[in-house]
mmCIF file of C-alpha atoms and ligand atoms in Angstrom:
data_model
loop_
_atom_site.group_PDB
_atom_site.id
_atom_site.type_symbol
_atom_site.label_atom_id
_atom_site.label_comp_id
_atom_site.label_asym_id
_atom_site.label_seq_id
_atom_site.Cartn_x
_atom_site.Cartn_y
_atom_site.Cartn_z
ATOM 1 C CA MET A 1 82.844 104.723 41.839
ATOM 2 C CA ALA A 2 83.234 101.073 42.871
ATOM 3 C CA SER A 3 80.729 99.986 45.468
ATOM 4 C CA TYR A 4 80.927 96.862 47.633
ATOM 5 C CA LYS A 5 78.565 95.349 50.163
ATOM 6 C CA ILE A 6 80.237 93.974 53.282
ATOM 7 C CA ALA A 7 78.276 91.905 55.797
ATOM 8 C CA LEU A 8 79.549 92.826 59.259
ATOM 9 C CA LEU A 9 79.147 90.124 61.869
ATOM 10 C CA ASN A 10 80.382 91.612 65.142
ATOM 11 C CA GLY A 11 80.085 88.381 67.079
ATOM 12 C CA ASP A 12 80.552 88.013 70.819
ATOM 13 C CA GLY A 13 82.950 89.003 73.588
ATOM 14 C CA ILE A 14 85.636 91.332 72.214
ATOM 15 C CA GLY A 15 84.076 91.070 68.721
ATOM 16 C CA PRO A 16 82.242 94.434 68.748
ATOM 17 C CA GLU A 17 85.256 96.203 70.292
ATOM 18 C CA ILE A 18 87.765 95.090 67.665
ATOM 19 C CA MET A 19 85.229 95.423 64.836
ATOM 20 C CA ALA A 20 84.803 99.124 65.694
ATOM 21 C CA GLU A 21 88.509 99.635 64.953
ATOM 22 C CA ALA A 22 88.288 97.683 61.704
ATOM 23 C CA ILE A 23 85.454 99.968 60.607
ATOM 24 C CA LYS A 24 87.615 103.052 61.308
ATOM 25 C CA ILE A 25 90.161 101.718 58.841
ATOM 26 C CA LEU A 26 87.551 100.769 56.260
ATOM 27 C CA LYS A 27 86.105 104.304 56.398
ATOM 28 C CA LEU A 28 89.535 105.773 55.769
ATOM 29 C CA VAL A 29 90.188 103.416 52.855
ATOM 30 C CA GLU A 30 86.810 104.401 51.433
ATOM 31 C CA THR A 31 87.507 108.144 51.473
ATOM 32 C CA ARG A 32 90.911 107.892 49.835
ATOM 33 C CA ASN A 33 90.108 105.367 47.109
ATOM 34 C CA ASN A 34 86.883 106.549 45.555
ATOM 35 C CA ILE A 35 85.216 103.388 46.812
ATOM 36 C CA GLU A 36 81.984 102.922 48.669
ATOM 37 C CA PHE A 37 81.632 100.201 51.271
ATOM 38 C CA GLU A 38 78.059 99.468 52.211
ATOM 39 C CA LEU A 39 78.395 98.028 55.717
ATOM 40 C CA LEU A 40 75.548 95.667 56.592
ATOM 41 C CA PRO A 41 75.508 94.559 60.244
ATOM 42 C CA GLY A 42 74.076 91.123 61.025
ATOM 43 C CA ALA A 43 73.479 89.170 64.234
ATOM 44 C CA PHE A 44 75.720 86.115 64.559
ATOM 45 C CA GLY A 45 76.920 83.858 67.358
ATOM 46 C CA ALA A 46 75.790 83.652 70.974
ATOM 47 C CA SER A 47 74.463 87.213 70.970
ATOM 48 C CA ALA A 48 72.284 86.298 67.979
ATOM 49 C CA TYR A 49 70.979 83.248 69.805
ATOM 50 C CA PHE A 50 69.822 85.451 72.712
ATOM 51 C CA SER A 51 68.398 88.219 70.476
ATOM 52 C CA HIS A 52 66.951 86.123 67.615
ATOM 53 C CA GLY A 53 66.632 82.590 69.018
ATOM 54 C CA HIS A 54 69.194 81.309 66.487
ATOM 55 C CA SER A 55 72.942 81.793 66.356
ATOM 56 C CA PHE A 56 72.857 82.188 62.532
ATOM 57 C CA PRO A 57 69.444 83.798 61.908
ATOM 58 C CA ASP A 58 67.794 83.752 58.486
ATOM 59 C CA GLU A 59 68.111 87.560 58.195
ATOM 60 C CA THR A 60 71.882 87.219 58.588
ATOM 61 C CA LYS A 61 72.002 84.427 56.024
ATOM 62 C CA ALA A 62 70.175 86.647 53.511
ATOM 63 C CA LEU A 63 72.516 89.539 54.254
ATOM 64 C CA CYS A 64 75.599 87.372 53.771
ATOM 65 C CA ASP A 65 74.180 85.873 50.552
ATOM 66 C CA ASP A 66 73.813 89.385 49.172
ATOM 67 C CA ALA A 67 77.225 90.675 50.318
ATOM 68 C CA ASP A 68 80.421 90.847 48.245
ATOM 69 C CA ALA A 69 82.425 89.788 51.307
ATOM 70 C CA ILE A 70 81.842 89.019 54.965
ATOM 71 C CA LEU A 71 83.828 90.485 57.833
ATOM 72 C CA LYS A 72 83.331 88.447 60.956
ATOM 73 C CA GLY A 73 84.329 89.055 64.567
ATOM 74 C CA PRO A 74 85.006 86.145 66.917
ATOM 75 C CA ILE A 75 82.094 84.317 68.494
ATOM 76 C CA GLY A 76 81.556 82.206 71.590
ATOM 77 C CA LEU A 77 81.064 82.377 75.333
ATOM 78 C CA ASN A 78 83.106 81.133 78.233
ATOM 79 C CA HIS A 79 82.716 77.537 79.359
ATOM 80 C CA GLU A 80 79.995 78.189 81.948
ATOM 81 C CA GLU A 81 77.988 80.708 79.899
ATOM 82 C CA SER A 82 77.993 78.340 76.898
ATOM 83 C CA LYS A 83 75.783 75.952 78.862
ATOM 84 C CA LYS A 84 72.921 78.458 78.591
ATOM 85 C CA ILE A 85 72.675 77.595 74.875
ATOM 86 C CA PRO A 86 71.522 74.193 73.561
ATOM 87 C CA VAL A 87 74.496 72.157 72.297
ATOM 88 C CA ASP A 88 73.526 72.325 68.617
ATOM 89 C CA MET A 89 72.925 76.055 68.771
ATOM 90 C CA GLN A 90 76.214 76.891 70.524
ATOM 91 C CA PRO A 91 78.141 79.349 68.375
ATOM 92 C CA GLU A 92 80.556 77.037 66.537
ATOM 93 C CA ARG A 93 78.023 74.310 65.781
ATOM 94 C CA GLY A 94 75.073 76.677 65.269
ATOM 95 C CA ALA A 95 76.762 79.511 63.375
ATOM 96 C CA LEU A 96 80.419 79.118 62.443
ATOM 97 C CA LEU A 97 80.385 75.681 60.810
ATOM 98 C CA PRO A 98 77.101 76.464 58.991
ATOM 99 C CA LEU A 99 78.678 79.712 57.670
ATOM 100 C CA ARG A 100 81.681 77.779 56.389
ATOM 101 C CA ARG A 101 79.444 75.108 54.865
ATOM 102 C CA ARG A 102 77.074 77.627 53.259
ATOM 103 C CA TYR A 103 79.865 79.331 51.316
ATOM 104 C CA ASP A 104 82.098 76.280 51.016
ATOM 105 C CA THR A 105 85.026 78.311 52.340
ATOM 106 C CA PHE A 106 87.479 75.463 52.060
ATOM 107 C CA ALA A 107 90.697 77.483 51.957
ATOM 108 C CA ASN A 108 91.719 79.153 55.184
ATOM 109 C CA PHE A 109 94.804 81.388 55.019
ATOM 110 C CA ARG A 110 96.438 82.083 58.374
ATOM 111 C CA PRO A 111 99.570 84.194 58.156
ATOM 112 C CA VAL A 112 102.085 83.943 60.980
ATOM 113 C CA TYR A 113 103.957 87.150 60.351
ATOM 114 C CA LEU A 114 106.609 88.498 62.685
ATOM 115 C CA PRO A 115 108.649 91.240 61.019
ATOM 116 C CA LYS A 116 111.426 93.012 62.968
ATOM 117 C CA ALA A 117 109.048 95.772 64.108
ATOM 118 C CA ILE A 118 107.105 93.373 66.329
ATOM 119 C CA ALA A 119 109.763 90.724 66.995
ATOM 120 C CA HIS A 120 110.127 91.939 70.602
ATOM 121 C CA PHE A 121 106.626 90.596 71.351
ATOM 122 C CA SER A 122 107.602 87.005 70.567
ATOM 123 C CA PRO A 123 108.517 84.624 73.400
ATOM 124 C CA LEU A 124 111.138 83.066 71.089
ATOM 125 C CA LYS A 125 114.817 83.966 71.442
ATOM 126 C CA PRO A 126 116.208 86.578 68.997
ATOM 127 C CA GLU A 127 118.563 83.994 67.457
ATOM 128 C CA ILE A 128 115.558 81.834 66.564
ATOM 129 C CA ILE A 129 113.607 84.766 65.132
ATOM 130 C CA GLY A 130 116.566 86.055 63.085
ATOM 131 C CA ASP A 131 115.318 88.512 60.462
ATOM 132 C CA GLY A 132 111.721 87.655 61.296
ATOM 133 C CA ILE A 133 109.132 84.965 60.689
ATOM 134 C CA ASP A 134 106.904 85.036 57.635
ATOM 135 C CA LEU A 135 104.939 81.875 57.009
ATOM 136 C CA ILE A 136 101.414 81.093 55.985
ATOM 137 C CA MET A 137 99.344 78.167 57.163
ATOM 138 C CA ILE A 138 96.773 76.929 54.684
ATOM 139 C CA ARG A 139 94.108 74.987 56.494
ATOM 140 C CA GLU A 140 91.389 72.910 54.837
ATOM 141 C CA LEU A 141 88.280 74.381 56.435
ATOM 142 C CA VAL A 142 85.168 72.446 55.451
ATOM 143 C CA GLY A 143 86.120 68.791 55.785
ATOM 144 C CA GLY A 144 87.647 66.304 58.169
ATOM 145 C CA LEU A 145 86.593 65.600 61.692
ATOM 146 C CA TYR A 146 84.745 68.884 62.161
ATOM 147 C CA PHE A 147 82.330 68.166 59.330
ATOM 148 C CA GLY A 148 82.121 64.358 59.405
ATOM 149 C CA ASN A 149 79.202 62.331 60.614
ATOM 150 C CA LYS A 150 78.572 62.592 64.359
ATOM 151 C CA GLU A 151 76.743 60.083 66.467
ATOM 152 C CA VAL A 152 76.108 60.273 70.194
ATOM 153 C CA GLY A 153 74.226 57.620 72.144
ATOM 154 C CA THR A 154 74.209 54.786 74.610
ATOM 155 C CA ASN A 155 75.560 51.414 73.518
ATOM 156 C CA GLU A 156 74.256 47.914 74.252
ATOM 157 C CA GLU A 157 76.187 47.809 77.511
ATOM 158 C CA GLY A 158 74.477 51.010 78.617
ATOM 159 C CA LYS A 159 77.663 53.095 78.221
ATOM 160 C CA ARG A 160 77.460 56.574 76.725
ATOM 161 C CA TYR A 161 79.536 56.786 73.554
ATOM 162 C CA VAL A 162 80.397 59.176 70.777
ATOM 163 C CA ASN A 163 81.480 58.490 67.228
ATOM 164 C CA GLU A 164 82.858 61.261 65.015
ATOM 165 C CA THR A 165 84.156 60.610 61.529
ATOM 166 C CA LEU A 166 87.196 62.074 59.790
ATOM 167 C CA GLU A 167 86.195 62.114 56.131
ATOM 168 C CA TYR A 168 87.858 63.457 53.002
ATOM 169 C CA ASP A 169 87.442 62.553 49.380
ATOM 170 C CA GLU A 170 90.145 63.059 46.790
ATOM 171 C CA ASP A 171 88.515 66.146 45.274
ATOM 172 C CA GLN A 172 88.412 67.906 48.620
ATOM 173 C CA ILE A 173 92.101 67.251 49.142
ATOM 174 C CA ALA A 174 93.055 68.138 45.578
ATOM 175 C CA ARG A 175 91.405 71.556 45.678
ATOM 176 C CA ILE A 176 93.175 72.657 48.870
ATOM 177 C CA ALA A 177 96.417 71.172 47.541
ATOM 178 C CA LYS A 178 96.119 73.335 44.411
ATOM 179 C CA VAL A 179 95.592 76.436 46.541
ATOM 180 C CA ALA A 180 98.671 75.545 48.571
ATOM 181 C CA PHE A 181 100.873 74.847 45.540
ATOM 182 C CA ASN A 182 99.719 78.052 43.834
ATOM 183 C CA THR A 183 100.568 80.004 46.980
ATOM 184 C CA ALA A 184 103.969 78.313 47.294
ATOM 185 C CA GLN A 185 104.677 79.065 43.636
ATOM 186 C CA LYS A 186 104.163 82.783 44.306
ATOM 187 C CA ARG A 187 106.386 82.695 47.407
ATOM 188 C CA GLU A 188 109.504 80.623 48.166
ATOM 189 C CA LYS A 189 108.474 77.537 46.148
ATOM 190 C CA VAL A 190 108.648 75.256 49.199
ATOM 191 C CA LEU A 191 105.527 73.573 50.543
ATOM 192 C CA HIS A 192 105.468 71.816 53.888
ATOM 193 C CA ASN A 193 102.798 69.146 53.898
ATOM 194 C CA ILE A 194 101.620 68.452 57.449
ATOM 195 C CA HIS A 195 100.148 65.019 58.089
ATOM 196 C CA LYS A 196 99.901 62.048 60.439
ATOM 197 C CA SER A 197 100.196 59.166 57.988
ATOM 198 C CA ASN A 198 101.964 56.929 60.502
ATOM 199 C CA VAL A 199 98.593 56.607 62.302
ATOM 200 C CA LEU A 200 95.741 58.034 60.237
ATOM 201 C CA LYS A 201 94.621 56.527 56.950
ATOM 202 C CA SER A 202 93.090 59.872 56.069
ATOM 203 C CA SER A 203 96.655 61.212 56.009
ATOM 204 C CA VAL A 204 97.784 58.377 53.726
ATOM 205 C CA LEU A 205 95.205 59.461 51.138
ATOM 206 C CA TRP A 206 96.002 63.115 51.825
ATOM 207 C CA ASN A 207 99.695 62.538 51.070
ATOM 208 C CA GLU A 208 98.906 60.563 47.902
ATOM 209 C CA ILE A 209 96.838 63.425 46.538
ATOM 210 C CA ILE A 210 99.410 66.036 47.564
ATOM 211 C CA SER A 211 101.994 64.109 45.540
ATOM 212 C CA GLU A 212 99.679 63.735 42.532
ATOM 213 C CA VAL A 213 98.802 67.431 42.483
ATOM 214 C CA GLY A 214 102.472 68.236 43.090
ATOM 215 C CA ASP A 215 103.372 66.569 39.773
ATOM 216 C CA ASN A 216 101.861 69.623 38.088
ATOM 217 C CA TYR A 217 104.109 71.943 40.097
ATOM 218 C CA PRO A 218 107.646 70.679 39.415
ATOM 219 C CA ASP A 219 109.091 74.008 40.556
ATOM 220 C CA VAL A 220 107.689 73.573 44.092
ATOM 221 C CA GLU A 221 109.605 71.396 46.523
ATOM 222 C CA VAL A 222 107.361 69.410 48.873
ATOM 223 C CA LYS A 223 108.541 68.537 52.373
ATOM 224 C CA HIS A 224 106.431 66.102 54.362
ATOM 225 C CA ILE A 225 106.343 66.568 58.136
ATOM 226 C CA LEU A 226 104.337 64.741 60.787
ATOM 227 C CA VAL A 227 102.041 67.137 62.597
ATOM 228 C CA ASP A 228 103.544 66.414 66.011
ATOM 229 C CA ALA A 229 107.042 67.138 64.744
ATOM 230 C CA ALA A 230 105.761 70.281 63.002
ATOM 231 C CA ALA A 231 104.513 71.553 66.363
ATOM 232 C CA THR A 232 108.020 71.249 67.771
ATOM 233 C CA TYR A 233 109.736 72.801 64.743
ATOM 234 C CA LEU A 234 107.380 75.774 64.925
ATOM 235 C CA CYS A 235 109.023 76.640 68.250
ATOM 236 C CA LEU A 236 112.584 75.540 67.518
ATOM 237 C CA ASN A 237 113.020 76.614 63.912
ATOM 238 C CA PRO A 238 109.954 78.375 62.502
ATOM 239 C CA ARG A 239 111.951 80.093 59.749
ATOM 240 C CA GLN A 240 112.272 76.802 57.882
ATOM 241 C CA PHE A 241 108.573 77.163 56.981
ATOM 242 C CA ASP A 242 107.092 79.313 54.252
ATOM 243 C CA VAL A 243 103.811 77.698 53.148
ATOM 244 C CA MET A 244 102.275 74.913 55.222
ATOM 245 C CA VAL A 245 99.189 72.936 54.186
ATOM 246 C CA MET A 246 97.111 70.782 56.502
ATOM 247 C CA GLU A 247 93.715 69.318 57.220
ATOM 248 C CA ASN A 248 91.088 71.056 59.294
ATOM 249 C CA MET A 249 91.821 70.051 62.888
ATOM 250 C CA PHE A 250 95.617 70.126 62.525
ATOM 251 C CA GLY A 251 95.237 73.671 61.188
ATOM 252 C CA ASP A 252 93.001 74.740 64.041
ATOM 253 C CA ILE A 253 95.581 73.690 66.586
ATOM 254 C CA LEU A 254 98.848 74.566 64.834
ATOM 255 C CA SER A 255 97.637 78.034 63.878
ATOM 256 C CA ASP A 256 96.975 78.879 67.527
ATOM 257 C CA GLN A 257 100.548 77.832 68.131
ATOM 258 C CA GLY A 258 101.400 80.335 65.412
ATOM 259 C CA GLY A 259 99.767 83.002 67.590
ATOM 260 C CA GLY A 260 101.859 81.749 70.494
ATOM 261 C CA ILE A 261 105.151 82.210 68.674
ATOM 262 C CA LEU A 262 104.134 85.736 67.640
ATOM 263 C CA GLY A 263 103.305 86.617 71.236
ATOM 264 C CA SER A 264 99.489 86.729 71.106
ATOM 265 C CA LEU A 265 96.508 85.366 69.261
ATOM 266 C CA GLY A 266 95.632 89.030 68.822
ATOM 267 C CA LEU A 267 98.226 89.090 66.017
ATOM 268 C CA MET A 268 96.448 86.402 63.961
ATOM 269 C CA PRO A 269 94.083 87.502 61.165
ATOM 270 C CA SER A 270 92.697 85.099 58.574
ATOM 271 C CA ALA A 271 90.873 84.701 55.284
ATOM 272 C CA CYS A 272 88.381 81.897 54.585
ATOM 273 C CA VAL A 273 87.890 81.543 50.861
ATOM 274 C CA GLY A 274 85.306 79.587 48.900
ATOM 275 C CA PRO A 275 84.602 79.266 45.185
ATOM 276 C CA GLU A 276 82.276 82.269 45.162
ATOM 277 C CA LYS A 277 82.501 84.013 48.469
ATOM 278 C CA ALA A 278 85.063 84.693 51.152
ATOM 279 C CA TYR A 279 84.800 85.738 54.732
ATOM 280 C CA TYR A 280 87.488 87.244 56.921
ATOM 281 C CA GLU A 281 87.940 86.758 60.644
ATOM 282 C CA PRO A 282 90.578 86.795 63.368
ATOM 283 C CA SER A 283 91.898 83.280 64.010
ATOM 284 C CA HIS A 284 91.183 83.607 67.699
ATOM 285 C CA GLY A 285 88.038 83.373 69.800
ATOM 286 C CA SER A 286 85.919 85.937 71.605
ATOM 287 C CA ALA A 287 88.342 86.291 74.561
ATOM 288 C CA PRO A 288 85.614 86.397 77.236
ATOM 289 C CA ASP A 289 88.299 86.933 79.885
ATOM 290 C CA ILE A 290 88.986 90.488 78.623
ATOM 291 C CA ALA A 291 85.678 91.378 76.915
ATOM 292 C CA GLY A 292 84.246 94.806 77.727
ATOM 293 C CA LYS A 293 87.515 96.157 79.121
ATOM 294 C CA GLY A 294 88.619 97.971 75.974
ATOM 295 C CA ILE A 295 92.011 96.257 76.007
ATOM 296 C CA ALA A 296 91.681 93.684 73.209
ATOM 297 C CA ASN A 297 94.256 93.869 70.444
ATOM 298 C CA PRO A 298 92.447 94.761 67.189
ATOM 299 C CA TYR A 299 95.468 93.879 64.975
ATOM 300 C CA SER A 300 93.860 90.548 64.050
ATOM 301 C CA MET A 301 90.622 92.248 62.989
ATOM 302 C CA ILE A 302 92.327 95.082 61.092
ATOM 303 C CA GLY A 303 94.648 92.512 59.496
ATOM 304 C CA SER A 304 91.549 90.609 58.383
ATOM 305 C CA VAL A 305 90.358 93.838 56.733
ATOM 306 C CA ALA A 306 93.691 94.076 54.920
ATOM 307 C CA MET A 307 93.298 90.498 53.694
ATOM 308 C CA MET A 308 89.756 91.283 52.519
ATOM 309 C CA LEU A 309 90.910 94.362 50.610
ATOM 310 C CA GLU A 310 93.589 92.358 48.839
ATOM 311 C CA MET A 311 91.748 89.122 48.194
ATOM 312 C CA SER A 312 88.156 90.267 47.597
ATOM 313 C CA PHE A 313 88.527 93.845 46.319
ATOM 314 C CA ASP A 314 91.833 93.833 44.468
ATOM 315 C CA LEU A 315 93.313 96.564 46.688
ATOM 316 C CA ALA A 316 96.706 94.970 47.371
ATOM 317 C CA GLN A 317 98.548 98.282 47.730
ATOM 318 C CA GLU A 318 96.097 99.566 50.290
ATOM 319 C CA ALA A 319 96.336 96.261 52.183
ATOM 320 C CA LYS A 320 100.126 96.584 52.262
ATOM 321 C CA LYS A 321 99.849 100.091 53.671
ATOM 322 C CA ILE A 322 97.564 98.861 56.448
ATOM 323 C CA TRP A 323 100.097 96.199 57.458
ATOM 324 C CA GLN A 324 102.844 98.822 57.401
ATOM 325 C CA ALA A 325 100.768 101.241 59.481
ATOM 326 C CA MET A 326 100.162 98.585 62.143
ATOM 327 C CA GLN A 327 103.856 97.606 62.241
ATOM 328 C CA SER A 328 104.821 101.241 62.458
ATOM 329 C CA VAL A 329 102.601 101.873 65.499
ATOM 330 C CA PHE A 330 104.223 98.968 67.338
ATOM 331 C CA ALA A 331 107.701 100.029 66.201
ATOM 332 C CA GLN A 332 107.117 103.360 67.973
ATOM 333 C CA GLY A 333 107.052 101.524 71.302
ATOM 334 C CA TYR A 334 103.310 101.077 71.738
ATOM 335 C CA SER A 335 101.820 97.841 72.997
ATOM 336 C CA THR A 336 98.455 96.366 73.877
ATOM 337 C CA PRO A 337 98.307 94.484 77.211
ATOM 338 C CA ASP A 338 98.215 91.014 75.598
ATOM 339 C CA LEU A 339 101.670 91.620 74.122
ATOM 340 C CA SER A 340 103.667 92.987 77.045
ATOM 341 C CA THR A 341 103.595 93.271 80.798
ATOM 342 C CA PRO A 342 103.351 96.776 82.336
ATOM 343 C CA SER A 343 106.956 96.392 83.535
ATOM 344 C CA ALA A 344 108.182 96.087 79.958
ATOM 345 C CA ASN A 345 108.412 99.876 79.707
ATOM 346 C CA MET A 346 106.172 100.125 76.656
ATOM 347 C CA LYS A 347 103.531 102.758 75.975
ATOM 348 C CA MET A 348 100.482 100.679 76.844
ATOM 349 C CA ILE A 349 97.403 101.520 74.739
ATOM 350 C CA LYS A 350 93.796 100.447 74.599
ATOM 351 C CA THR A 351 91.845 98.954 71.711
ATOM 352 C CA ASN A 352 90.498 102.263 70.383
ATOM 353 C CA GLU A 353 93.866 104.008 70.748
ATOM 354 C CA PHE A 354 95.538 101.377 68.592
ATOM 355 C CA GLY A 355 92.832 101.882 65.941
ATOM 356 C CA ASP A 356 93.309 105.672 66.062
ATOM 357 C CA LEU A 357 97.088 105.424 65.760
ATOM 358 C CA VAL A 358 96.852 102.993 62.832
ATOM 359 C CA ALA A 359 94.413 105.330 61.080
ATOM 360 C CA GLU A 360 96.811 108.264 61.678
ATOM 361 C CA GLU A 361 99.748 106.292 60.254
ATOM 362 C CA LEU A 362 97.723 105.128 57.295
ATOM 363 C CA ALA A 363 96.596 108.660 56.527
ATOM 364 C CA LYS A 364 100.281 109.655 56.124
ATOM 365 C CA ASN A 365 100.875 107.182 53.262
HETATM 366 P P1 LIG B 401 90.349 82.823 72.715
HETATM 367 O O1 LIG B 401 91.065 82.795 71.412
HETATM 368 O O2 LIG B 401 89.116 83.612 72.774
HETATM 369 O O3 LIG B 401 91.348 83.384 73.846
HETATM 370 C C1 LIG B 401 92.555 82.725 74.212
HETATM 371 C C2 LIG B 401 93.443 83.764 74.926
HETATM 372 O O4 LIG B 401 93.906 84.715 73.968
HETATM 373 C C3 LIG B 401 92.691 84.562 76.005
HETATM 374 O O5 LIG B 401 93.545 84.809 77.078
HETATM 375 C C4 LIG B 401 92.340 85.859 75.303
HETATM 376 O O6 LIG B 401 92.214 86.965 76.170
HETATM 377 C C5 LIG B 401 93.521 86.031 74.350
HETATM 378 N N1 LIG B 401 93.142 86.758 73.136
HETATM 379 C C6 LIG B 401 92.520 86.264 72.042
HETATM 380 N N2 LIG B 401 92.331 87.239 71.138
HETATM 381 C C7 LIG B 401 92.842 88.373 71.669
HETATM 382 C C8 LIG B 401 92.952 89.715 71.215
HETATM 383 N N3 LIG B 401 92.492 90.095 70.000
HETATM 384 N N4 LIG B 401 93.520 90.628 72.031
HETATM 385 C C9 LIG B 401 94.015 90.257 73.227
HETATM 386 N N5 LIG B 401 93.956 89.015 73.716
HETATM 387 C C10 LIG B 401 93.373 88.068 72.938
HETATM 388 O O7 LIG B 401 90.114 81.304 73.114
HETATM 389 P P2 LIG B 401 89.171 80.679 74.233
HETATM 390 O O8 LIG B 401 89.183 81.528 75.460
HETATM 391 O O9 LIG B 401 89.576 79.287 74.297
HETATM 392 O O10 LIG B 401 87.720 80.722 73.581
HETATM 393 C C11 LIG B 401 86.745 81.724 73.879
HETATM 394 C C12 LIG B 401 85.521 81.497 73.015
HETATM 395 O O11 LIG B 401 85.844 81.738 71.644
HETATM 396 C C13 LIG B 401 84.991 80.062 73.069
HETATM 397 O O12 LIG B 401 83.587 80.126 73.148
HETATM 398 C C14 LIG B 401 85.428 79.452 71.758
HETATM 399 O O13 LIG B 401 84.573 78.433 71.348
HETATM 400 C C15 LIG B 401 85.364 80.652 70.832
HETATM 401 N N6 LIG B 401 86.187 80.578 69.590
HETATM 402 C C16 LIG B 401 85.653 81.156 68.483
HETATM 403 C C17 LIG B 401 86.410 81.205 67.309
HETATM 404 C C18 LIG B 401 85.836 81.885 66.091
HETATM 405 O O14 LIG B 401 84.932 82.717 66.202
HETATM 406 N N7 LIG B 401 86.346 81.612 64.885
HETATM 407 C C19 LIG B 401 87.713 80.657 67.280
HETATM 408 C C20 LIG B 401 88.218 80.120 68.456
HETATM 409 C C21 LIG B 401 87.453 80.081 69.625
#
């Protein structure tokens, strides 16, 4: 029997609620595949800061080091609550970026997937959605502005200032470019390169390297688009995109827009892949506005499980069945509150009910 260790980082806000549903699905996958998942919970994020005095405690680091994969819930507090934590220990700076750095998870896959079964949740018009949207954003995750040198101080004139650096070297760009070209090669063989070379020199180098790496992929057509224009096209004509590659901050912002065109960030799972380890998390945050109400949409967390099964454990068929089970639940007229208003005449369900229905559907296949 295959046995895998999974570090489970529930996180903050809705994290524990949506993680509980992900675990339901993992348990089902375990029983029907002769696999054992050893689930190892670890403190992470704001809750870890309050319980352990550190938002990424050493115990959690050891647990993650030992795990075959990491399943992570969203972290973070609302604006006011965040002030209770010192700036450098606040969840992103104290836990999330160090997690990404520790495992060098440079390749972030964020699917924006809107098949017919859930097309009614999108705010886009049916004629724009057509047969559905199926694109993947590939975001460089351990470089750029988020990881560059940061300096805060007071200058000679006594003015407070900040200086943050957007840094990439050619190797960092080349490795994410290869991931993007390989992905495009397996899909529609079109790669949209998102950049801002009319202003940023970092984008000039980025584009140079994309072209150099592209020479080894003559079967993939590269289309260069400025990031601001890409934001518009995502609303007006998202079906032109199949694989998009971009640097860290562009990816952070554009992928949330991806959630917008689907109808909710709750429909956005992701995979963060490094040379030796990967972790899986929803693209969204901890949704403090709805935490504790049992109404969060766990699709993003269960979708992250599906991505983990496919990418870390070679269980592509099982992953496909999970996607199908989730689509099928929505196709039956169910909705979570983030996706529809009560007047939309849908069968409104809570977080745990969605998990139960997905498990029921999955058990049928
Ligand atoms: P958010 O993504 O948490 O929420 C934005 C909106 O989307 C909210 O209205 C929320 O209710 C809704 N939403 C998000 N996920 C949902 C789901 N699964 N089901 C239903 N509705 C959902 O963004 P925010 O409010 O700007 O940030 C909250 C906290 O999350 C902040 O502390 C932020 O720093 C943190 N954050 C963490 C991550 C991460 O862990 N990777 C990513 C983004 C933001």
